[in-house]
Amino acid sequence: MGGRHFILTIASFGKPSRPFVSTAIILGIGSCSGLLLLILMRRILATLQQKEERLRLVLESSNDGFWDWNIAAGTIYFSPHFPTMLGYAPGEVRPTRESWDALVHPDDKAATKQKFVDHFHGLTPRLDHEYRLRNRKGDWVWVRETAAVVKWDAGRATRMSGMVRDISERRKAGDRLRLMSTVVEQSPASVVMTNSAGIILYVNHMFETVTGYSYDEAFGHKPSILASGLTPRHVYDELWATITAGREWRGELCNRTKAGDLYWEEAFITQVRGSDGEIFYVAVKLDITAKKQTETILLRSQKMEAIGTLAGGIAHDFNNILTSILGFNHLILGDIRNPDAVTKHVHQIHLAGSRAKDLVRQILTFSRQMPTQKTATDLCPVVNEVYQLVRTAAPANIKVKLELPPGKALVLATAIQLHQVLMNLCLNAIDAIGGESGIISVVLERRDGGFVLAVTDSGCGIPAHIQPRIFDPFFTTKGTGMGSGLGLSVVHGIVEDLDGTILVESPVEGGARFVVRLPEVVAATEESRVAESQPSLHLPPHSRHILVVDDDPAIVDLLRHFFERMGHRVSATTVSTEALGWVRKGEKFDIVITDQMMPEVTGIELARTVAESMPDAKVLLCSGRDDNVDYDEIAEAQIDGFILKPFNLIELADTVDCLLRGADAAD
């Protein structure tokens, strides 16, 4: 009976209910083993019910849609989330393959059908593809489907199950990412990404175009491969301090391409963090070389206009200086037997020469065209120099006044920029006053953590309706041929470059006032200075052999007599090729004093030959201009000293003595 009871029990499994128990008992299950088997069957059934319930809960709570396709019957079971994922109500999507196909995007139907065919033929272990389904609003939703045949009958698929997930947001994010990648690659700006150590990880196409370095050549290097040596070290220090603190740095850099050409770029560099907290730095850089060149052309054009305005006053002052020199020289010839009178006349000639020296220096500073890097510059001496020059150029009917604060007024700029700003404002003030009597006031004062430079005139003033346009390029109220309209636009550009502001005011008393505000800077380090002592004429411990080379016979004659009076042996020439021949033939000199600007052989070229033929000799280079001298070239030529003309003979003697004593100490 036990075997028969077991068979009947299994046959009844699947309808767990009280009749199940009754039937089993009626059939005679009375033995202990039959009862245990019944209990076991109940537990298995309960476990299956729990698993089914858990599976139902998982499917209902999942964000994925589940389907089960009975291929033989042609029906599909959809989990509750499947229709709601597409915006349909439960039961609104009929459980058939045809209703499913009707939701697929027309462009995706063929590819999707082929995926199923390939899987049915055993070409793929499972389906894993993406396509579009139409939601209830008629919009297309991107989904990712993963499915596989779960039942085969005689080699034919009879049942298949799968999961569908809405990936629309992911696709949108991917599209946005691809769009951003395209934008970055096609951007007119160079884009560079580095890691926290400054190693280049990525550059875009424009970077390659501007710099000449390909992606492979730049990858793994630091941006310093572009360094030209013309950007001051403190700019890079400030850059790194800013971005490592998590702030954005903005500024201009002068770099060098792979071919060696200089170019300017405006850079925006910021810190970004990856999802894992890793730090990267991204730089977006615009090539502003053309802009810089245009600014330079405008600046030069405006300088020529300003110099033309100054010419009359400068000529007047120079004529006064020459009159003084020639006049006192004439008096010397008449008072040759009166030593006291001669001494006074010579002193006056010396004062006139010093005035001429200062005037030339001011003109050269104003007209210099070489670009220089901004440093902590004291406004006070610059303003005073311009004041002296403007006072010279101003007509007699205009009085120029100056007020300076005590101490230093340091701003981040170049003396050339500051000269340009103040000179333009003062020349405009002279024009505004015209032929009438008037006053120009230049006031520099400390205010609100910076400095305010105000130029006020008592002229005709600026009408309110044109004040918004006065900084526009080429805008001028002067008559035709009277001005280019570049002055104030150049001033505005310079002030902005210095992180300052400029505005115009109309004082109650009339005229106009231009107010420039510049931020104060603190010099990072100030080199210790040796206290200047009164120059003295050192007598040499023993005679030295000095070579003097200058294309001006008067200077050659002056220096020959001066050094011979000091007890030195002097060889002098006005022909640089002759001096070059002496050096090459092996004639020994202790020091060579040479002018830079000479025909045929320049002073630097002569210095290179001296360094090769007699490395122990010292070289002192002289020049009437410092704006056409390359200091890197001076260092490369092993030149020991540089002195600017016109020089004081005592200053020259001290310089020569210092160089010779340095040579003695080295020996």
XYZ file of C-alpha atoms in Angstrom:
667
model
C 0.000 0.000 0.000
C 2.875 2.401 0.788
C 4.019 2.560 -2.847
C 0.498 3.175 -4.110
C -0.169 5.835 -1.520
C 2.994 7.684 -2.647
C 1.929 7.673 -6.283
C -1.503 9.016 -5.502
C -0.027 11.762 -3.357
C 2.267 12.980 -6.141
C -0.586 12.891 -8.604
C -2.622 15.151 -6.380
C 0.255 17.687 -5.927
C -0.501 21.026 -7.393
C -3.850 21.602 -5.709
C -2.890 22.128 -2.096
C -6.070 22.219 -0.044
C -7.914 20.366 2.657
C -9.314 17.824 0.147
C -5.720 16.907 -0.547
C -5.254 15.827 3.054
C -8.603 14.062 3.193
C -7.916 12.142 0.012
C -4.553 11.042 1.306
C -6.073 9.846 4.578
C -8.955 8.114 2.781
C -6.472 6.221 0.629
C -5.092 4.796 3.799
C -2.082 6.823 4.779
C -1.716 5.777 8.280
C 1.836 4.917 8.492
C 4.401 7.308 9.965
C 6.409 7.504 6.739
C 3.385 8.608 4.727
C 2.673 11.419 7.192
C 6.255 12.678 7.010
C 6.082 12.686 3.213
C 2.910 14.759 3.344
C 4.538 17.312 5.638
C 7.536 17.521 3.295
C 5.294 18.196 0.295
C 3.522 21.001 2.131
C 6.843 22.652 3.009
C 8.065 22.457 -0.602
C 4.829 24.041 -1.770
C 5.113 26.839 0.790
C 8.695 27.542 -0.298
C 7.667 27.748 -3.936
C 4.860 30.136 -3.043
C 7.291 32.362 -1.094
C 9.734 32.452 -4.002
C 6.928 33.268 -6.415
C 5.779 36.093 -4.170
C 9.310 37.438 -3.847
C 9.755 37.315 -7.620
C 6.456 39.163 -8.060
C 7.538 41.871 -5.602
C 10.910 42.248 -7.319
C 9.287 42.601 -10.743
C 6.710 45.092 -9.481
C 9.261 47.250 -7.669
C 11.897 47.082 -10.376
C 12.436 50.001 -12.729
C 12.901 47.469 -15.505
C 10.118 45.933 -17.542
C 9.964 42.126 -17.630
C 8.332 40.079 -20.361
C 7.805 36.361 -20.927
C 6.885 35.251 -24.456
C 5.098 31.965 -25.045
C 6.176 31.567 -28.632
C 4.012 28.559 -29.324
C 0.839 30.244 -28.033
C 1.758 33.688 -29.396
C 1.118 35.421 -26.050
C 3.378 37.671 -23.979
C 3.266 38.347 -20.277
C 4.292 41.925 -19.366
C 5.275 42.834 -15.820
C 3.249 45.689 -14.299
C 6.116 48.171 -14.742
C 6.494 47.529 -18.464
C 3.413 49.519 -19.644
C 3.805 52.209 -16.976
C 7.425 52.734 -18.081
C 5.954 53.845 -21.422
C 3.104 55.808 -19.875
C 0.386 53.198 -20.544
C -2.126 51.974 -17.997
C -1.999 48.291 -16.942
C -3.727 46.182 -19.589
C -3.552 48.932 -22.224
C -0.784 47.094 -24.055
C -2.266 43.824 -25.339
C -0.207 40.697 -24.438
C 0.650 39.850 -28.056
C 3.726 40.062 -30.198
C 1.847 42.265 -32.695
C 1.120 44.918 -30.065
C 4.811 44.850 -29.120
C 5.916 45.302 -32.739
C 3.544 48.238 -33.128
C 5.520 50.140 -30.436
C 8.935 49.736 -32.108
C 10.326 52.695 -34.074
C 10.045 52.076 -37.836
C 13.756 52.697 -38.320
C 14.591 50.076 -35.663
C 12.178 47.292 -36.748
C 14.468 45.540 -39.259
C 17.534 45.557 -36.988
C 15.523 44.373 -33.982
C 13.884 41.540 -35.939
C 17.286 40.391 -37.219
C 18.602 40.249 -33.633
C 15.802 37.796 -32.725
C 16.371 35.682 -35.853
C 20.121 35.416 -35.167
C 19.432 34.313 -31.605
C 16.856 31.726 -32.654
C 19.423 30.270 -35.066
C 21.971 29.979 -32.272
C 24.272 32.688 -33.623
C 24.185 34.665 -30.354
C 23.972 33.384 -26.756
C 21.506 36.134 -25.853
C 20.043 39.420 -27.048
C 21.569 42.655 -25.779
C 20.622 45.646 -27.913
C 19.156 49.158 -27.856
C 16.202 50.539 -29.803
C 13.238 52.912 -29.488
C 9.674 52.341 -28.291
C 6.752 54.741 -28.591
C 5.235 55.927 -25.332
C 1.630 56.936 -24.799
C 2.395 60.610 -25.674
C 3.792 59.560 -29.013
C 7.417 60.318 -28.063
C 10.206 57.807 -28.598
C 11.884 56.234 -25.592
C 15.296 54.573 -25.878
C 15.399 51.167 -24.179
C 18.017 48.489 -23.662
C 16.727 44.926 -23.958
C 18.414 41.794 -22.606
C 16.702 38.478 -23.427
C 17.259 34.788 -24.175
C 15.343 31.637 -25.129
C 14.581 29.660 -21.963
C 12.872 26.675 -23.538
C 13.468 24.667 -26.681
C 11.352 21.864 -28.173
C 12.924 19.689 -30.845
C 15.372 22.467 -31.709
C 12.729 25.136 -31.897
C 12.366 28.033 -29.447
C 9.068 27.794 -27.603
C 9.572 30.233 -24.747
C 11.657 33.404 -24.309
C 12.101 35.879 -21.441
C 13.694 39.320 -21.280
C 14.194 42.595 -19.419
C 13.707 46.116 -20.837
C 15.270 49.199 -19.226
C 14.589 52.865 -20.023
C 17.955 54.389 -21.041
C 16.653 57.670 -22.458
C 18.455 59.820 -19.884
C 21.680 57.910 -20.377
C 21.402 58.361 -24.148
C 20.730 62.071 -23.697
C 23.754 62.346 -21.434
C 25.815 60.495 -24.010
C 24.561 62.789 -26.755
C 25.405 65.826 -24.650
C 28.841 64.394 -23.942
C 29.452 63.766 -27.641
C 28.218 67.269 -28.426
C 30.519 68.776 -25.813
C 33.416 66.736 -27.180
C 32.694 68.057 -30.670
C 32.454 71.622 -29.357
C 35.783 71.293 -27.543
C 37.496 69.787 -30.574
C 36.132 72.446 -32.920
C 36.504 75.321 -30.464
C 38.372 78.421 -31.681
C 40.182 78.381 -28.321
C 42.989 76.053 -27.284
C 41.910 73.606 -24.570
C 44.473 71.872 -22.368
C 43.807 69.461 -19.488
C 46.506 68.415 -17.031
C 46.603 66.283 -13.915
C 47.371 67.716 -10.487
C 51.120 67.588 -11.240
C 50.676 69.689 -14.364
C 51.237 66.823 -16.827
C 49.276 67.274 -20.064
C 46.540 64.642 -20.535
C 44.564 66.236 -23.350
C 44.812 69.010 -25.948
C 42.317 69.865 -28.663
C 42.860 70.541 -32.355
C 43.224 74.327 -31.948
C 46.105 73.786 -29.520
C 47.900 71.839 -32.238
C 47.155 74.589 -34.777
C 48.404 77.433 -32.581
C 51.457 75.811 -30.994
C 52.580 73.411 -33.702
C 52.749 70.551 -31.163
C 50.652 67.486 -32.002
C 48.633 65.628 -29.374
C 51.292 62.909 -29.120
C 54.081 65.503 -28.772
C 52.264 67.381 -25.997
C 50.912 64.374 -24.079
C 52.953 63.561 -20.988
C 54.791 66.895 -20.975
C 54.163 70.027 -18.950
C 52.839 73.281 -20.473
C 56.306 74.718 -19.842
C 57.295 73.347 -23.263
C 55.628 76.540 -24.522
C 57.482 78.917 -22.199
C 59.206 81.786 -23.997
C 61.158 83.099 -21.020
C 59.433 86.495 -21.411
C 56.686 85.874 -18.856
C 57.976 86.766 -15.370
C 58.316 83.987 -12.814
C 55.929 85.690 -10.402
C 53.112 85.340 -12.967
C 53.470 81.542 -12.908
C 53.725 81.569 -9.092
C 50.475 83.532 -8.872
C 48.848 81.215 -11.433
C 49.601 78.043 -9.465
C 48.720 79.598 -6.124
C 45.324 80.596 -7.534
C 44.305 77.330 -9.216
C 45.569 75.071 -6.426
C 43.352 77.076 -4.070
C 40.385 76.170 -6.268
C 39.935 79.610 -7.849
C 39.969 80.563 -11.526
C 43.084 82.315 -12.857
C 42.878 84.747 -15.748
C 45.782 86.441 -17.404
C 47.991 86.854 -20.457
C 51.006 84.705 -21.294
C 53.715 85.186 -23.887
C 54.601 81.734 -25.236
C 56.691 80.239 -28.004
C 55.505 77.800 -30.698
C 57.327 74.626 -31.702
C 58.821 76.607 -34.620
C 60.177 79.223 -32.199
C 57.709 82.032 -32.975
C 56.368 84.144 -30.129
C 52.617 84.420 -29.598
C 50.322 85.903 -26.961
C 47.351 84.142 -25.421
C 44.685 85.059 -22.899
C 44.247 82.107 -20.562
C 41.430 80.984 -18.263
C 42.570 78.148 -15.995
C 40.460 76.420 -13.360
C 40.467 73.337 -11.156
C 38.013 70.469 -11.716
C 37.492 67.279 -9.721
C 36.617 63.836 -11.000
C 33.910 61.665 -9.429
C 36.608 59.972 -7.353
C 37.961 63.296 -6.100
C 40.995 63.336 -8.404
C 42.107 66.883 -9.294
C 42.580 68.113 -12.855
C 43.305 71.553 -14.308
C 41.602 72.782 -17.477
C 42.907 75.758 -19.450
C 40.975 77.560 -22.178
C 43.302 79.871 -24.078
C 42.601 82.425 -26.809
C 45.303 83.462 -29.259
C 45.462 87.273 -28.954
C 48.628 87.813 -30.987
C 46.770 89.737 -33.690
C 45.075 91.863 -31.047
C 48.440 92.633 -29.459
C 49.905 93.574 -32.818
C 46.970 95.886 -33.527
C 47.370 97.487 -30.116
C 51.065 98.001 -30.818
C 50.294 99.692 -34.149
C 47.726 101.952 -32.478
C 50.138 102.709 -29.673
C 52.932 103.675 -32.055
C 50.593 105.796 -34.124
C 49.373 107.582 -31.043
C 52.937 108.055 -29.790
C 53.887 109.755 -33.034
C 50.932 112.076 -32.594
C 51.958 112.822 -29.009
C 55.612 113.348 -29.926
C 54.510 115.782 -32.616
C 52.657 117.753 -29.952
C 55.726 117.705 -27.713
C 58.191 118.646 -30.423
C 57.732 122.401 -30.077
C 58.240 122.431 -26.325
C 61.161 120.000 -26.488
C 62.868 122.050 -29.201
C 62.397 125.155 -27.078
C 63.965 123.509 -24.029
C 66.832 122.022 -26.015
C 67.578 125.370 -27.588
C 67.734 126.900 -24.107
C 70.135 124.141 -23.022
C 72.349 124.620 -26.079
C 72.288 128.376 -25.602
C 73.501 127.888 -22.027
C 76.285 125.494 -23.046
C 77.527 127.585 -25.960
C 77.214 130.827 -24.013
C 79.150 129.682 -20.952
C 81.745 128.075 -23.212
C 82.220 131.496 -24.844
C 82.597 133.078 -21.417
C 85.264 130.518 -20.530
C 87.326 131.573 -23.527
C 87.100 135.194 -22.343
C 87.851 134.431 -18.681
C 90.636 131.940 -19.293
C 92.922 133.804 -16.903
C 90.305 133.887 -14.128
C 90.159 130.386 -12.546
C 87.189 131.194 -10.299
C 85.106 132.473 -13.202
C 86.045 129.481 -15.344
C 84.984 127.131 -12.545
C 81.562 128.805 -12.314
C 81.082 128.696 -16.082
C 82.042 125.003 -16.240
C 79.578 124.270 -13.452
C 76.786 125.928 -15.424
C 77.726 123.903 -18.510
C 77.580 120.747 -16.388
C 74.087 121.675 -15.125
C 72.885 122.325 -18.668
C 74.281 118.958 -19.785
C 72.472 117.215 -16.927
C 69.206 118.877 -17.985
C 69.745 117.651 -21.538
C 70.468 114.128 -20.244
C 67.239 114.046 -18.222
C 65.205 115.363 -21.143
C 66.599 112.714 -23.519
C 65.903 109.967 -20.974
C 62.295 111.104 -20.614
C 61.789 111.153 -24.382
C 63.313 107.678 -24.790
C 61.166 106.282 -21.983
C 58.038 107.690 -23.580
C 58.894 106.577 -27.125
C 60.313 103.135 -26.259
C 58.669 100.411 -28.359
C 60.149 97.291 -26.799
C 57.550 95.339 -24.795
C 58.514 94.910 -21.154
C 56.976 92.843 -18.386
C 54.931 94.413 -15.645
C 56.637 94.697 -12.285
C 56.044 96.546 -9.035
C 56.680 100.113 -10.255
C 56.740 103.271 -8.167
C 54.295 105.811 -9.588
C 55.892 108.822 -7.934
C 59.110 109.147 -9.978
C 57.229 108.304 -13.189
C 54.625 110.997 -12.548
C 57.365 113.470 -11.682
C 59.253 112.742 -14.929
C 56.116 113.241 -17.025
C 55.364 116.407 -15.102
C 58.802 117.784 -15.962
C 58.326 116.905 -19.631
C 54.797 118.336 -19.814
C 55.856 121.501 -18.075
C 58.501 121.901 -20.762
C 56.031 121.259 -23.598
C 53.185 123.391 -22.214
C 52.793 126.920 -23.575
C 53.706 129.826 -21.314
C 50.002 130.601 -20.715
C 49.424 127.239 -18.988
C 50.570 126.547 -15.441
C 51.189 122.901 -14.506
C 50.903 121.864 -10.840
C 51.901 118.581 -9.193
C 50.977 116.894 -5.903
C 52.581 113.605 -4.862
C 52.017 111.518 -1.713
C 54.878 110.732 0.673
C 56.656 107.406 0.288
C 56.326 104.956 -2.568
C 53.237 104.268 -4.667
C 53.750 100.750 -6.042
C 51.503 99.397 -8.809
C 51.875 96.389 -11.112
C 52.816 98.036 -14.407
C 55.689 99.168 -16.591
C 57.090 102.668 -16.555
C 56.282 102.894 -20.272
C 52.577 102.201 -19.681
C 52.373 104.749 -16.880
C 54.219 107.342 -18.987
C 51.803 106.716 -21.834
C 48.688 107.135 -19.684
C 49.738 110.331 -17.956
C 51.318 111.917 -21.042
C 48.131 111.425 -23.063
C 45.933 112.868 -20.341
C 48.195 115.893 -19.934
C 48.442 116.572 -23.676
C 44.648 116.385 -23.922
C 44.465 118.890 -21.080
C 46.806 121.253 -22.981
C 44.597 120.969 -26.075
C 41.444 121.590 -24.002
C 42.820 124.854 -22.633
C 44.022 125.972 -26.054
C 45.287 129.537 -26.357
C 43.644 130.721 -23.147
C 45.351 131.000 -19.802
C 44.731 127.999 -17.648
C 45.902 125.464 -15.092
C 46.612 121.746 -15.312
C 46.667 119.909 -11.991
C 48.237 116.467 -11.620
C 47.429 114.849 -8.262
C 48.447 111.396 -7.049
C 47.017 110.203 -3.741
C 46.500 106.997 -1.815
C 42.865 105.984 -1.413
C 40.889 102.805 -0.560
C 43.793 100.359 -0.796
C 45.035 101.759 -4.092
C 46.084 104.956 -5.814
C 44.098 107.639 -7.584
C 45.792 109.656 -10.310
C 43.729 112.688 -11.328
C 44.479 115.115 -14.168
C 42.311 118.249 -14.057
C 42.266 121.106 -16.546
C 40.485 124.426 -16.641
C 39.654 124.105 -20.328
C 36.430 123.905 -22.291
C 35.171 120.706 -20.672
C 33.511 117.682 -22.281
C 29.786 117.860 -23.131
C 27.713 115.200 -21.390
C 26.354 113.756 -24.650
C 29.814 112.787 -25.960
C 31.347 111.581 -22.679
C 30.228 107.932 -23.286
C 32.189 107.917 -26.573
C 35.456 109.571 -25.618
C 37.275 106.234 -25.124
C 36.160 104.852 -28.498
C 39.001 104.340 -31.007
C 39.282 107.122 -33.609
C 36.642 109.271 -31.919
C 37.779 112.889 -31.755
C 36.218 116.328 -31.488
C 39.237 117.951 -33.130
C 39.159 119.193 -36.683
C 40.339 117.185 -39.663
C 44.065 116.499 -39.454
C 44.228 117.717 -35.839
C 44.208 114.303 -34.154
C 43.754 110.580 -34.767
C 41.373 109.924 -31.884
C 43.620 107.178 -30.523
C 44.932 108.804 -27.358
C 42.110 108.113 -24.913
C 41.362 104.668 -26.381
C 45.005 103.711 -25.798
C 44.803 105.081 -22.253
C 41.627 103.095 -21.595
C 43.230 99.893 -22.886
C 46.346 100.347 -20.762
C 44.349 101.078 -17.601
C 42.215 97.962 -18.128
C 45.377 95.910 -18.662
C 46.589 97.179 -15.273
C 43.297 96.033 -13.622
C 42.372 99.649 -13.041
C 39.497 101.946 -13.983
C 39.274 105.335 -15.644
C 36.409 107.802 -15.726
C 35.825 111.422 -16.659
C 34.208 114.019 -14.426
C 32.958 117.545 -14.986
C 34.104 119.699 -12.050
C 31.783 122.416 -10.799
C 34.401 125.041 -11.601
C 34.529 123.909 -15.237
C 36.972 121.989 -17.367
C 37.401 118.230 -17.106
C 38.943 115.763 -14.697
C 40.194 112.306 -15.670
C 40.462 109.938 -12.709
C 42.551 106.757 -12.943
C 42.349 104.198 -10.135
C 45.063 101.547 -9.871
C 45.417 98.773 -7.263
C 48.409 98.823 -4.967
C 50.890 95.954 -4.994
C 53.529 94.947 -2.519
C 56.918 94.080 -3.952
C 57.471 90.358 -3.323
C 61.126 90.721 -2.524
C 63.296 93.745 -2.662
C 66.942 93.044 -3.194
C 69.193 94.476 -0.556
C 70.735 97.641 -1.814
C 74.205 98.830 -1.028
C 74.117 102.333 0.331
C 75.139 104.745 -2.347
C 78.220 106.677 -1.475
C 79.552 109.830 -3.028
C 81.388 108.970 -6.245
C 85.096 109.262 -5.955
C 87.876 109.200 -8.454
C 89.962 106.156 -7.571
C 93.587 106.260 -8.580
C 94.702 102.977 -10.086
C 97.154 100.844 -8.111
C 99.091 100.394 -11.331
C 98.728 101.209 -14.984
C 96.314 99.153 -17.094
C 95.934 98.810 -20.842
C 92.509 100.109 -21.934
C 90.971 99.819 -25.412
C 88.444 102.565 -26.256
C 86.202 102.062 -29.314
C 83.579 104.623 -30.406
C 82.563 106.011 -33.779
C 82.392 109.538 -32.322
C 85.906 111.121 -32.484
C 85.090 113.581 -29.685
C 84.209 110.778 -27.261
C 87.304 108.792 -28.229
C 89.489 111.842 -27.663
C 87.749 112.587 -24.348
C 88.191 109.070 -22.962
C 91.801 108.798 -24.160
C 92.813 111.971 -22.315
C 90.755 111.053 -19.238
C 92.256 107.595 -18.717
C 95.774 108.706 -19.644
C 95.473 111.416 -16.972
C 94.640 108.609 -14.532
C 97.895 106.857 -15.477
C 96.543 104.142 -17.790
C 97.836 103.163 -21.214
C 95.112 103.747 -23.781
C 94.582 102.434 -27.302
C 91.695 104.206 -28.998
C 89.994 104.068 -32.399
C 86.838 105.225 -34.156
C 86.937 102.235 -36.535
C 85.479 99.080 -35.001
C 87.120 96.799 -37.581
C 90.520 98.150 -36.560
C 89.824 97.287 -32.927
C 88.670 93.837 -34.016
C 91.982 93.338 -35.821
C 93.999 94.284 -32.720
C 92.097 91.737 -30.636
C 92.476 88.968 -33.203
C 96.227 89.618 -33.550
C 96.649 88.884 -29.869
C 97.266 92.341 -28.420
C 96.467 92.220 -24.704
C 93.994 94.588 -23.007
C 92.837 94.676 -19.405
C 89.501 96.244 -20.277
C 87.652 97.082 -23.495
C 85.271 100.057 -23.464
C 83.130 99.921 -26.614
C 80.066 101.636 -27.982
C 77.244 99.337 -29.117
C 75.898 101.149 -32.179
C 78.814 101.291 -34.615
C 79.004 100.634 -38.354
C 80.385 97.299 -39.568
C 81.028 95.714 -36.138
C 78.735 96.294 -33.150
C 79.945 96.388 -29.572
C 78.375 92.988 -28.809
C 80.112 91.415 -31.815
C 83.431 92.857 -30.662
C 82.778 91.541 -27.147
C 82.288 87.991 -28.473
C 85.709 88.142 -30.148
C 87.297 89.472 -26.943
C 85.757 86.575 -24.978
C 87.282 84.081 -27.423
C 90.736 85.691 -27.824
C 91.378 87.071 -24.321
C 88.888 85.632 -21.802
C 90.566 87.455 -18.891
C 89.795 90.904 -20.335
C 86.774 92.831 -19.074
C 84.255 94.391 -21.475
C 82.239 97.533 -20.688
C 79.471 98.239 -23.214
C 78.185 101.796 -23.761
C 75.073 102.964 -25.581
C 73.065 106.101 -26.061
C 69.855 104.017 -25.927
C 68.794 101.112 -23.749
C 65.691 100.237 -25.749
C 67.614 98.573 -28.579
C 69.841 96.425 -26.373
C 69.002 92.778 -25.769
C 70.117 91.983 -22.228
C 70.011 88.239 -22.897
C 72.389 88.839 -25.794
C 74.640 90.907 -23.508
C 74.837 88.031 -21.030
C 75.519 85.516 -23.806
C 78.375 87.675 -25.119
C 79.981 87.637 -21.629
C 79.883 91.430 -21.289
C 80.846 92.498 -17.777
C 79.153 95.892 -17.555
C 76.755 98.258 -19.287
C 76.624 102.041 -18.975
C 74.181 104.423 -20.608
C 75.243 107.635 -22.313
C 75.593 110.416 -21.442
C 77.640 109.210 -18.498
C 79.441 111.129 -15.815
C 83.219 110.634 -16.061
C 83.476 109.971 -12.350
C 80.697 107.356 -12.687
C 82.625 105.835 -15.590
C 85.862 105.780 -13.612
C 84.177 104.074 -10.665
C 82.664 101.442 -12.980
C 86.026 100.721 -14.625
C 87.755 100.591 -11.237
C 85.115 98.155 -9.933
C 85.571 95.832 -12.918
C 89.371 95.887 -12.631
C 89.299 95.275 -8.879
C 86.914 92.357 -9.528
C 89.453 90.914 -11.961
C 92.228 91.294 -9.373
C 90.119 89.500 -6.748
C 89.449 86.649 -9.187
C 93.183 86.260 -9.775
